[in-house]
CSV table of C-alpha atoms in Angstrom, one decimal:
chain,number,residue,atom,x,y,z
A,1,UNK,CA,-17.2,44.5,-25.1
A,2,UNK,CA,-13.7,45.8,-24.2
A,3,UNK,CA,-12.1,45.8,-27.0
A,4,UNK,CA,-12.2,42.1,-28.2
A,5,UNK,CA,-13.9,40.7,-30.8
A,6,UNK,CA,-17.1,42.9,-30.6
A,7,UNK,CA,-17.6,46.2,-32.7
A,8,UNK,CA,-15.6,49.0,-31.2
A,9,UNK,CA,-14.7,52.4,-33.2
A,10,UNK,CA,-11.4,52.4,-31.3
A,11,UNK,CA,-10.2,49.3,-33.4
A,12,UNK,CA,-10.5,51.8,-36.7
A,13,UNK,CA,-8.6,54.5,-36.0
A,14,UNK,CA,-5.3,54.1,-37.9
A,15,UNK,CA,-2.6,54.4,-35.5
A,16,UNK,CA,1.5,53.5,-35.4
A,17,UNK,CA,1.3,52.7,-32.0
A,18,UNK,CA,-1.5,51.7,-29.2
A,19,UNK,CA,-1.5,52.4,-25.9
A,20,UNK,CA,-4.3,50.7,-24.3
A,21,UNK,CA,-5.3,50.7,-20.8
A,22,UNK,CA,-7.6,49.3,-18.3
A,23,UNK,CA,-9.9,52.4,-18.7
A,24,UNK,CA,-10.4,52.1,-22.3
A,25,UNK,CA,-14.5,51.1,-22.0
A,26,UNK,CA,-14.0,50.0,-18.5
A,27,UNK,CA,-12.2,46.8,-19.0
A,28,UNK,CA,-10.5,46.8,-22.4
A,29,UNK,CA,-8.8,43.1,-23.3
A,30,UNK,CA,-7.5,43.1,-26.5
A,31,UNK,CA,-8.0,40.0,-27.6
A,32,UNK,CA,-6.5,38.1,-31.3
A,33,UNK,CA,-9.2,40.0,-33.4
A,34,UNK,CA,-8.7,43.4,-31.7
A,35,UNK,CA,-4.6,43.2,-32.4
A,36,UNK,CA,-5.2,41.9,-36.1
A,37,UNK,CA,-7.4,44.6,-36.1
A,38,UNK,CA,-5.3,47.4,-35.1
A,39,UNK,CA,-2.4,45.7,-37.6
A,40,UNK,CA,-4.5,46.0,-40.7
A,41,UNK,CA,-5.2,49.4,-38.9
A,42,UNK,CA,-0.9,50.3,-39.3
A,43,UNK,CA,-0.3,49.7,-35.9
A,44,UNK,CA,2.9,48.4,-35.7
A,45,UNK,CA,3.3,48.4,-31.8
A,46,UNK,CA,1.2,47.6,-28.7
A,47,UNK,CA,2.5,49.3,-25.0
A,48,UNK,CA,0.5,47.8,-22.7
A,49,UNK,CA,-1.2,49.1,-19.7
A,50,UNK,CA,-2.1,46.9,-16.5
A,51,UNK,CA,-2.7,43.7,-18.4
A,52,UNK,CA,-4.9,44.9,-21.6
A,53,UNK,CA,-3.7,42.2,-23.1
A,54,UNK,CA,-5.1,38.8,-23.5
A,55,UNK,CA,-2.9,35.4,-23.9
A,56,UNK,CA,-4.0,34.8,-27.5
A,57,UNK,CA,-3.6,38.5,-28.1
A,58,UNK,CA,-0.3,38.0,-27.4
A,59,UNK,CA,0.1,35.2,-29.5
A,60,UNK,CA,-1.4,37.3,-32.3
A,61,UNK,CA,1.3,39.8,-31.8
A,62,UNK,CA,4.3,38.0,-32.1
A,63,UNK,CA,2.8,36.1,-34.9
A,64,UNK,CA,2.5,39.5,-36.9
A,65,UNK,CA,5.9,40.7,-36.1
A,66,UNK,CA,4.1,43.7,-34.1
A,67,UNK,CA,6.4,45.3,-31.3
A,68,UNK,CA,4.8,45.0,-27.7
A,69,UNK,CA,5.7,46.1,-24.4
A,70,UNK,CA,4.2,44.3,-21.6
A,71,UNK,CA,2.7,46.0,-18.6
A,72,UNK,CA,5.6,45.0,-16.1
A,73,UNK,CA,8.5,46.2,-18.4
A,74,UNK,CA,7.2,49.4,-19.2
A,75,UNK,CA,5.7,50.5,-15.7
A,76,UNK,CA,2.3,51.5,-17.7
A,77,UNK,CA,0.2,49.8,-14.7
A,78,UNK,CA,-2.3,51.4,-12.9
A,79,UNK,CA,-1.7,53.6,-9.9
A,80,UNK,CA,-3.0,51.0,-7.6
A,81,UNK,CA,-0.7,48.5,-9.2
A,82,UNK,CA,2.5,50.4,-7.7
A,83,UNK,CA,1.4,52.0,-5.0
């Protein structure tokens, strides 16, 4: 599942900061369950790479006061993406 709302063992491990990418189980989204997740998880940042991030994960993250770095600010895209 990606990374979304589906059981994935990622999701528990506490963290301060996430850095998910496209390769994370072949086509990670984090979706609004995933990020609420990883806050109750101490994650208090998300750096995104190549679009990981879904619309209402977004949402999720601002609503939580989280710190996030898109994709296209931080250069965290894939290869292909740049190339």
């Amino acid at each position: 599942n990606g990374g979304g709302s589906g059981d994935n063992a990622m999701l528990n491990i506490p963290c301060d900061i996430c850095f998910p990418c496209e390769i994370m189980d072949g086509h990670a989204k984090l979706d609004k369950a995933a990020i609420a997740k990883l806050a109750d998880n101490g994650c208090s940042a998300v750096i995104e790479g190549h679009a990981t991030v879904t619309a209402d994960g977004r949402a999720m993250i601002r609503q939580l006061g989280l710190h996030y770095g898109p994709h296209v600010m931080t250069l965290t895209g894939s290869a292909s993406s740049i190339l």
